[in-house]
Coordinates of C-alpha atoms in Angstrom, one line a residue:
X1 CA 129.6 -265.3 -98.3
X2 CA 125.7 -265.4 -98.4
X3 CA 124.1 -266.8 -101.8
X4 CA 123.5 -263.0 -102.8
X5 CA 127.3 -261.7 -102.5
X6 CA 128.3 -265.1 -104.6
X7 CA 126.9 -262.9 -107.4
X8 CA 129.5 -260.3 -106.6
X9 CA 132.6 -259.9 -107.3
X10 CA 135.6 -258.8 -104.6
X11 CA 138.8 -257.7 -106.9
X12 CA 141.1 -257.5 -103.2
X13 CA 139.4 -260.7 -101.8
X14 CA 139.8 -260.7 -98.2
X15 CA 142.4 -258.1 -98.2
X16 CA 141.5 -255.4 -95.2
X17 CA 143.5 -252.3 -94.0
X18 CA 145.2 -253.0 -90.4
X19 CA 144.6 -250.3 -88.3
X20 CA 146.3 -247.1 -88.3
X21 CA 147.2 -248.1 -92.0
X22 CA 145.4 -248.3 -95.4
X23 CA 144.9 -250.0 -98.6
X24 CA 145.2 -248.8 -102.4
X25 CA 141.9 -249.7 -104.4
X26 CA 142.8 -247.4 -107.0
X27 CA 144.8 -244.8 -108.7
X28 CA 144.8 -242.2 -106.4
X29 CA 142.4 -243.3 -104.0
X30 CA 143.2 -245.5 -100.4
X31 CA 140.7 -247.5 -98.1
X32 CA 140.8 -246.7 -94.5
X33 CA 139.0 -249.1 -92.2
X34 CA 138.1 -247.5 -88.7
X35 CA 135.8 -249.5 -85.8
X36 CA 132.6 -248.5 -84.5
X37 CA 131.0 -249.7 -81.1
X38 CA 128.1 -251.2 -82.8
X39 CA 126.6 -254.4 -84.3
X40 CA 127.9 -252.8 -87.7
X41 CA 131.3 -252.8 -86.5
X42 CA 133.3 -250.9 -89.0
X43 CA 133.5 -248.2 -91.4
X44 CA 135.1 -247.7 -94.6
X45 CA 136.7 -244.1 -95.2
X46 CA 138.9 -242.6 -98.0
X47 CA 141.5 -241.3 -98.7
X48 CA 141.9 -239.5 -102.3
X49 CA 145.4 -237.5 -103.5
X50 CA 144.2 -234.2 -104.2
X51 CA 145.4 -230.7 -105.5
X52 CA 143.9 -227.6 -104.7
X53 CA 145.3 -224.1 -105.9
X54 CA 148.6 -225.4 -106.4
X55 CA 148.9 -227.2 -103.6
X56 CA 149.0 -231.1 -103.1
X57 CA 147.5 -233.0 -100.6
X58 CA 144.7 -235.5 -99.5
X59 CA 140.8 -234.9 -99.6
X60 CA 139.0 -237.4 -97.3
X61 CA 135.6 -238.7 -97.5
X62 CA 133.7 -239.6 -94.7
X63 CA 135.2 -239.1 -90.7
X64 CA 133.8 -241.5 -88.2
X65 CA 132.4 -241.0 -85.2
X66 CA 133.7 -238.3 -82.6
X67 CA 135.4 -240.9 -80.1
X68 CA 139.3 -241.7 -78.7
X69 CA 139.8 -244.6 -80.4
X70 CA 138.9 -242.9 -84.1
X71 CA 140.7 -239.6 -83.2
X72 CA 144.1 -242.5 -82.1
X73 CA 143.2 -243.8 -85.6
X74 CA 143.5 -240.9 -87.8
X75 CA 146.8 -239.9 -85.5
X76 CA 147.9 -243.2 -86.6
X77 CA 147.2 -242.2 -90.4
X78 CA 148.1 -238.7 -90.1
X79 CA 151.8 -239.3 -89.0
X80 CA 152.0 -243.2 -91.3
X81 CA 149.9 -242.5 -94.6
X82 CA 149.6 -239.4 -96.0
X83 CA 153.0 -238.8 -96.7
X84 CA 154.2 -235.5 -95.4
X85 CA 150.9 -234.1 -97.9
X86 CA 147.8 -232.0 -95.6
X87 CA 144.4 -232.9 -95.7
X88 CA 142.9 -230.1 -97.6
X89 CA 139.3 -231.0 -97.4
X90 CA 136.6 -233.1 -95.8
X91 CA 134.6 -234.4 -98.0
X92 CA 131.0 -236.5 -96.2
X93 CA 128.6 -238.3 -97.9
X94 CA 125.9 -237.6 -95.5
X95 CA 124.8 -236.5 -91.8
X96 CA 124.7 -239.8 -90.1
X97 CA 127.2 -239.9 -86.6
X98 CA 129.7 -242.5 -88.5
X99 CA 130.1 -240.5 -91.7
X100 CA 130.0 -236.7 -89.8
X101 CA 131.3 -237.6 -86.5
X102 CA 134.8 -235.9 -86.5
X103 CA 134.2 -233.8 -89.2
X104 CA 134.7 -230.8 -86.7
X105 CA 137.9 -231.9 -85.4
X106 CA 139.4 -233.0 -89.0
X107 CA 138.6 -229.5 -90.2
X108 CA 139.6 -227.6 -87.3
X109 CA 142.6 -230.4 -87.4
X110 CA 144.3 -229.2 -90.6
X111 CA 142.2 -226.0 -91.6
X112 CA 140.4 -227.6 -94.1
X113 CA 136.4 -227.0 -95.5
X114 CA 133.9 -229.5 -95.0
X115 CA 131.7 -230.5 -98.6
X116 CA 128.2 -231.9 -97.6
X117 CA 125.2 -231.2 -99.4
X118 CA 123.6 -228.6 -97.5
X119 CA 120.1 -230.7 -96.4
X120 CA 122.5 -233.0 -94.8
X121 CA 125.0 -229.9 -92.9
X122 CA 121.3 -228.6 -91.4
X123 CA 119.6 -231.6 -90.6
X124 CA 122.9 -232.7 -88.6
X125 CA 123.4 -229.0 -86.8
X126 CA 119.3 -229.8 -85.9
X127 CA 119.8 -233.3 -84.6
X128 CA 122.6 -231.8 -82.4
X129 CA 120.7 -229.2 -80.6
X130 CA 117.2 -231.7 -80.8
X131 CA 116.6 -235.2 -79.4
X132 CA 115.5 -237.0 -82.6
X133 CA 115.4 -240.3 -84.8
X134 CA 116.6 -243.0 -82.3
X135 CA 115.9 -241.5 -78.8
X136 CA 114.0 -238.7 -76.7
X137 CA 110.8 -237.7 -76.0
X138 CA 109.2 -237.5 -80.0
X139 CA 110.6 -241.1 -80.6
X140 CA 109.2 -242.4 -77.9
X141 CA 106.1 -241.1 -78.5
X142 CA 105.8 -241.7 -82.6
X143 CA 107.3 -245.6 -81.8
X144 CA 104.2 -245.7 -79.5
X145 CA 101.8 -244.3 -81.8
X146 CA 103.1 -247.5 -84.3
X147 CA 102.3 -250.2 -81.7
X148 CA 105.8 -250.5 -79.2
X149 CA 104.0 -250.5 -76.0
X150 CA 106.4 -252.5 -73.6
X151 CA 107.2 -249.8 -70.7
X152 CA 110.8 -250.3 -70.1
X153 CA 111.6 -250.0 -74.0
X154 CA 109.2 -247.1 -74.2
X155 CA 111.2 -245.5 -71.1
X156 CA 114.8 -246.5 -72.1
X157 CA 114.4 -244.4 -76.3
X158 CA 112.3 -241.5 -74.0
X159 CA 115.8 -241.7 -71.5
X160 CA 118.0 -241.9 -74.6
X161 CA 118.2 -238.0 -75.4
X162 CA 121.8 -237.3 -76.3
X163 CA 122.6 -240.3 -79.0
X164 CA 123.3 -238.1 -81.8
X165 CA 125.3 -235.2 -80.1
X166 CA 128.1 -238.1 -78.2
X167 CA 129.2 -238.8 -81.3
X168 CA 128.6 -235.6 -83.2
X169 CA 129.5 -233.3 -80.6
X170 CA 130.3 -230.1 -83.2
X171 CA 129.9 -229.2 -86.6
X172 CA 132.6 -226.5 -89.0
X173 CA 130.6 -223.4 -88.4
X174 CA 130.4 -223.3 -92.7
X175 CA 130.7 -225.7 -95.4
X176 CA 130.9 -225.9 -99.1
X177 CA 127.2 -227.0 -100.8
X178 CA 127.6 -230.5 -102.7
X179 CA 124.3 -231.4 -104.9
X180 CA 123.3 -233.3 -107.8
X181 CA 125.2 -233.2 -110.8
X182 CA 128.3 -231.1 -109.6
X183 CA 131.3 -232.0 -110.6
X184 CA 134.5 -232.1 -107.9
X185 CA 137.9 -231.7 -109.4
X186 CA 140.0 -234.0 -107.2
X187 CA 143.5 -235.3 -108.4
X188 CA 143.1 -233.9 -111.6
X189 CA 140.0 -236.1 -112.1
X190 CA 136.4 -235.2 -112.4
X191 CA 133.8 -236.6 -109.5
X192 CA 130.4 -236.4 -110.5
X193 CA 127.8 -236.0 -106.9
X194 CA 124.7 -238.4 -107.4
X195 CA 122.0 -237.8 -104.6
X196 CA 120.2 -240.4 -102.8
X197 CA 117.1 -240.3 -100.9
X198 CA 115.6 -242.8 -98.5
X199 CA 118.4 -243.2 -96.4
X200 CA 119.3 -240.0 -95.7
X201 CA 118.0 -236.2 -96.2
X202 CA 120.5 -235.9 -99.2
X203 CA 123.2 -238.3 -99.8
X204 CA 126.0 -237.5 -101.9
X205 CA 128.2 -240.9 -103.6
X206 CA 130.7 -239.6 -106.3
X207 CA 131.1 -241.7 -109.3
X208 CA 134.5 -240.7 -111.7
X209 CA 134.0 -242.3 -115.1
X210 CA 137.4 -242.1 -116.0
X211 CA 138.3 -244.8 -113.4
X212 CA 135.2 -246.3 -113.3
X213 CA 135.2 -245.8 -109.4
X214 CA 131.9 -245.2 -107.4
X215 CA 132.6 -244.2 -103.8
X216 CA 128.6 -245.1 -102.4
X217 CA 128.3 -244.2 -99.1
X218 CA 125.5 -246.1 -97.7
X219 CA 123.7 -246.0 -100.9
X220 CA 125.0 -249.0 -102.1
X221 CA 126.3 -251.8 -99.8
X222 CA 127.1 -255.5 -100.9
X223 CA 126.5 -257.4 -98.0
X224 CA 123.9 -255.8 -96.0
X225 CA 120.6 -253.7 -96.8
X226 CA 120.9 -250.1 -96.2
X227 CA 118.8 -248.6 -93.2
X228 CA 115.5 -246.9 -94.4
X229 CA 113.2 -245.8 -91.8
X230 CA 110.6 -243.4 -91.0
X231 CA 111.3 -241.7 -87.5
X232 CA 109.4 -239.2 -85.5
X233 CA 111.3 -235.8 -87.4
X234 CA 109.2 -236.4 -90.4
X235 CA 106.3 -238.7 -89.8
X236 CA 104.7 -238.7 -92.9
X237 CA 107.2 -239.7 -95.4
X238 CA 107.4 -242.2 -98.2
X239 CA 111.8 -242.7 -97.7
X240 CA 111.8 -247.1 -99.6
X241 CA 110.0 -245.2 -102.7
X242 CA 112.6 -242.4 -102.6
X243 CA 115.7 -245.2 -101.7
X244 CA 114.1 -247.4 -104.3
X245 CA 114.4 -244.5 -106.9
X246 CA 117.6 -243.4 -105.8
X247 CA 120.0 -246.6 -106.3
X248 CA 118.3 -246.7 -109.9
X249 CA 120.6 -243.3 -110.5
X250 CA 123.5 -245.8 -110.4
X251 CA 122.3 -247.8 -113.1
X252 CA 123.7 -246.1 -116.4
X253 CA 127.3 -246.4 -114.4
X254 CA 129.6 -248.6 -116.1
X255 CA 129.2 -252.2 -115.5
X256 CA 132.8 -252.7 -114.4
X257 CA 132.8 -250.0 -111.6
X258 CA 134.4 -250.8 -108.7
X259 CA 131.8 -249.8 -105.8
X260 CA 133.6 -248.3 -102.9
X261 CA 130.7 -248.9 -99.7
X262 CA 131.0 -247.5 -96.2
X263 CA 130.3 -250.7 -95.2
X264 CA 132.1 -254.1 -96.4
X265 CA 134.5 -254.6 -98.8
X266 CA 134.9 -252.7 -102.2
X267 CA 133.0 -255.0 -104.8
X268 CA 132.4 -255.2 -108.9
X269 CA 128.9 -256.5 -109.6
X270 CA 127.1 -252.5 -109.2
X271 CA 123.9 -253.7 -111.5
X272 CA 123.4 -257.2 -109.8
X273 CA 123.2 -255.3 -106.4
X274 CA 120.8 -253.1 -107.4
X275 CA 118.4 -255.8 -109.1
X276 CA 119.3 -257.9 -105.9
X277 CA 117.9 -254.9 -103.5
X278 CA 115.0 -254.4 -105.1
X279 CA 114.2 -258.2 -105.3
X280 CA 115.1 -257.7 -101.2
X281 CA 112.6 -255.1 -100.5
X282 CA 109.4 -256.4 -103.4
X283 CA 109.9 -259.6 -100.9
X284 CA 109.5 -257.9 -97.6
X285 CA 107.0 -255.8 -99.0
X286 CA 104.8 -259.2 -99.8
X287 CA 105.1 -260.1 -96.4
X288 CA 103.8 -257.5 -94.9
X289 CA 101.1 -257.2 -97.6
X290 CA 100.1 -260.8 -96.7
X291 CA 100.2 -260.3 -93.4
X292 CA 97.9 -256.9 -93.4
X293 CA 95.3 -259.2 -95.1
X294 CA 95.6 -261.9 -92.4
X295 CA 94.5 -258.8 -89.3
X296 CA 95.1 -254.9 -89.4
X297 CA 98.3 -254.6 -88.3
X298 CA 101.0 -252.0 -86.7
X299 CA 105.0 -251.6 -87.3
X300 CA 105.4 -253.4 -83.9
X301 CA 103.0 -256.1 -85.1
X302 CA 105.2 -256.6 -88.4
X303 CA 108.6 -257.2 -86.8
X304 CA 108.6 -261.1 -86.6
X305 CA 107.4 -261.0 -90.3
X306 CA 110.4 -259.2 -91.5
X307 CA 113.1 -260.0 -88.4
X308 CA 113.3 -263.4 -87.1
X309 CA 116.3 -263.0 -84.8
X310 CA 116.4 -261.1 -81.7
X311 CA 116.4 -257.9 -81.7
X312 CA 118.3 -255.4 -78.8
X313 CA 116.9 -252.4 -77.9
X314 CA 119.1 -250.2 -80.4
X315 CA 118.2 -252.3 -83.2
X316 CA 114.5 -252.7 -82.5
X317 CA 115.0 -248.7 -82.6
X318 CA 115.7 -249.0 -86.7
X319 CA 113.8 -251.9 -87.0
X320 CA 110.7 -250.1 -86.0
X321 CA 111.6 -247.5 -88.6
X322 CA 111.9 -250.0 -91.6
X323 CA 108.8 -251.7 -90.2
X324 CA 106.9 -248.5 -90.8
X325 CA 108.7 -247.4 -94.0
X326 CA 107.8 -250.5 -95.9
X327 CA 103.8 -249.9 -94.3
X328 CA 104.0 -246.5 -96.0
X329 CA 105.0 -247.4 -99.2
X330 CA 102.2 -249.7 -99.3
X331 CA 99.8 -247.3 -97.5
X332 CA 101.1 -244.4 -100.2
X333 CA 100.6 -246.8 -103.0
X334 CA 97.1 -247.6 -102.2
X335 CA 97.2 -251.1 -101.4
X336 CA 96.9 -250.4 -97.5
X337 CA 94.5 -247.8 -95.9
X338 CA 95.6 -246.6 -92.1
X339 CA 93.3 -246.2 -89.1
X340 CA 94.2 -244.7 -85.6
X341 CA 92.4 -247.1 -82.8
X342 CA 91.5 -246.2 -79.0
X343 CA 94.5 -247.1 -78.0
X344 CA 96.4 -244.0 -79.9
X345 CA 98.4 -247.1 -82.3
X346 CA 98.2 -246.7 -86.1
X347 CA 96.9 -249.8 -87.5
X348 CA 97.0 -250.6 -91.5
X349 CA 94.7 -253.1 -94.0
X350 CA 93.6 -253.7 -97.1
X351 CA 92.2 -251.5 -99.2
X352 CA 90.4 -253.2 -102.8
X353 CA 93.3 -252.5 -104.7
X354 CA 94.8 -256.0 -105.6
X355 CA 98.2 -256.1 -104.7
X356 CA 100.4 -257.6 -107.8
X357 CA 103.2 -259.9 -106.0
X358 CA 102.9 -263.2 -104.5
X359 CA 103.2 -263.6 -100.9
X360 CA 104.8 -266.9 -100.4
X361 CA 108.1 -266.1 -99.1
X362 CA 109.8 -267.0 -95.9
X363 CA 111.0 -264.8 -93.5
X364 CA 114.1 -262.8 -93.3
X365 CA 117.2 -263.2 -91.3
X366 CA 118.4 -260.2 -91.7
X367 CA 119.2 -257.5 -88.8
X368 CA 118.5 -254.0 -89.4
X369 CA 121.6 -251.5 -88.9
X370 CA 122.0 -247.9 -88.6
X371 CA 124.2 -247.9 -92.0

């Protein structure tokens, strides 16, 4: 464990579900633990019982993505784990390919609806049919206007057009609206829906206060910091002030609730993650202040200051988008002002506003992930 998840607590310790199997964490709800091809090797998915108009069975929450080896895995569950019971929905906390992924087959699987908050089902069916985010022609172009110059990396995200659809081929031609504030019946226990911005268009994590069990998506992770980036889809946007906002929904949960993250192992400790993320993010935002003072500067300019390992091509993909997320919270919040040079590149510095925070920090280790 890192000095940060010391401060956490891990009620099932190193226990993780083998695969094809899963893992009680609480009444009524099971951990599933599925591999991804990626850095971020793993998601978590779950399992909760469920009855719906008289009949029993399972709701799930979250798919993976569309690939052999997950579709093998949930075969694996399917005939091992859910004990003769359906899946009678599909429940995903937001659009991104490791959460929505099979949602398609699942549904089609068991004729089951799929719940998503409606931003998320669009933006999804939009990123299908439309190069976007990590790869075509737009991100090449927006990475460029924010400094990435080097002509094979340029060519390789302009080459990379059909990321999103290979592992969300399909999506259920309909799906039930989840939003703020709604309450799911599931096991004869209410879920309450708590957005999240930042991250995604419009996460959903469910929260029951009976059990004290938050299931958080990739709002809340204890070991890594979630993804936040600006991309080419929405240039202008402000997503660490809306994250930053959003995880502070969480803090009136109980103090004893068991956070359930898509990533990592299930964890107690919900308030010191929270204080421990925005201490994460006030630090990289006083590097990059300090370092704007030092020379105008672009997102490419500010990787080294907030990555010190190397980065691959995929990663340099999200770490461009952090890069200029935490440039726009500073640009929104007045402290840097934003020029366009000659060259086409976006440039930020100083404006008179004083910033508040101290600058003398060292560099972070951490590795931006698609979470």
């Amino acid at each position: 464990m890192n000095l940060l998840e010391q401060q956490l607590h891990y009620p099932l310790g190193d226990t993780l579900p083998a695969q094809g199997a899963t893992v009680a964490v609480a009444s009524g709800v099971r951990w599933i633990r599925m591999a991804l091809p990626f850095a971020l090797n793993h998601i978590n998915l779950w399992l909760l019982e469920d009855e719906i108009e008289g009949q029993r069975g399972w709701s799930v929450v979250d798919c993976c993505i569309s690939a052999d080896a997950s579709r093998t895995q949930w075969e694996a569950i399917f005939a091992t784990q859910l004990g003769g019971l359906p899946i009678l929905r599909v429940i995903v906390t937001h659009m991104h390919p490791d959460h929505i992924g099979l949602a398609s087959w699942l549904c089609a699987r068991w004729n089951a609806p799929l719940w998503i908050s409606a931003t998320d089902y669009f933006v999804a069916g939009h990123n299908i049919l439309h190069s976007s985010g990590n790869g075509g022609p737009g991100a090449a172009e927006f990475f460029q206007k924010h400094g990435l110059t080097d002509p094979e990396s340029v060519a390789k995200i302009r080459a990379r057009t059909g990321y999103f659809s290979a592992m969300v081929p399909a999506l259920p031609p309909s799906f039930v609206r989840m939003q703020d504030g709604q309450t799911l019946r599931i096991g004869g226990r209410d879920w309450r829906c708590i957005s999240g911005y930042g991250h995604a268009p419009e996460h959903i994590a469910l929260y029951c206060s009976e059990t004290r069990v938050l299931i958080g998506g990739d709002m809340m992770l204890p070991r890594i910091s979630t993804n936040v980036s600006v991309f080419d889809v929405e240039p202008e946007s402000n997503p660490l002030q809306q994250f930053l906002e959003s995880i502070d929904k969480f803090a009136p949960l109980h103090p004893d609730t068991l956070t359930l993250p898509a990533h990592g192992k299930p964890f107690q400790g919900l308030h010191t993650r929270i204080r421990q993320l925005h201490d994460h993010h006030r630090d990289h935002l006083a590097r990059v202040m300090a370092f704007a003072q030092q020379q105008p500067c672009s997102a490419s300019d500010i990787l080294p200051v907030l990555f010190t390992r190397q980065l691959d091509l995929h990663q340099i993909t999200f770490a461009m988008g952090e890069a200029v997320a935490h440039l726009h919270k500073l640009w929104v919040d007045g402290y840097l002002q934003r020029t366009r040079g000659a060259d086409g590149v976006y440039r930020f510095n100083p404006t008179a506003l004083a910033y508040p925070e101290s600058a003398a920090l060292e560099p972070s280790e951490a590795i931006p992930v698609s979470a």
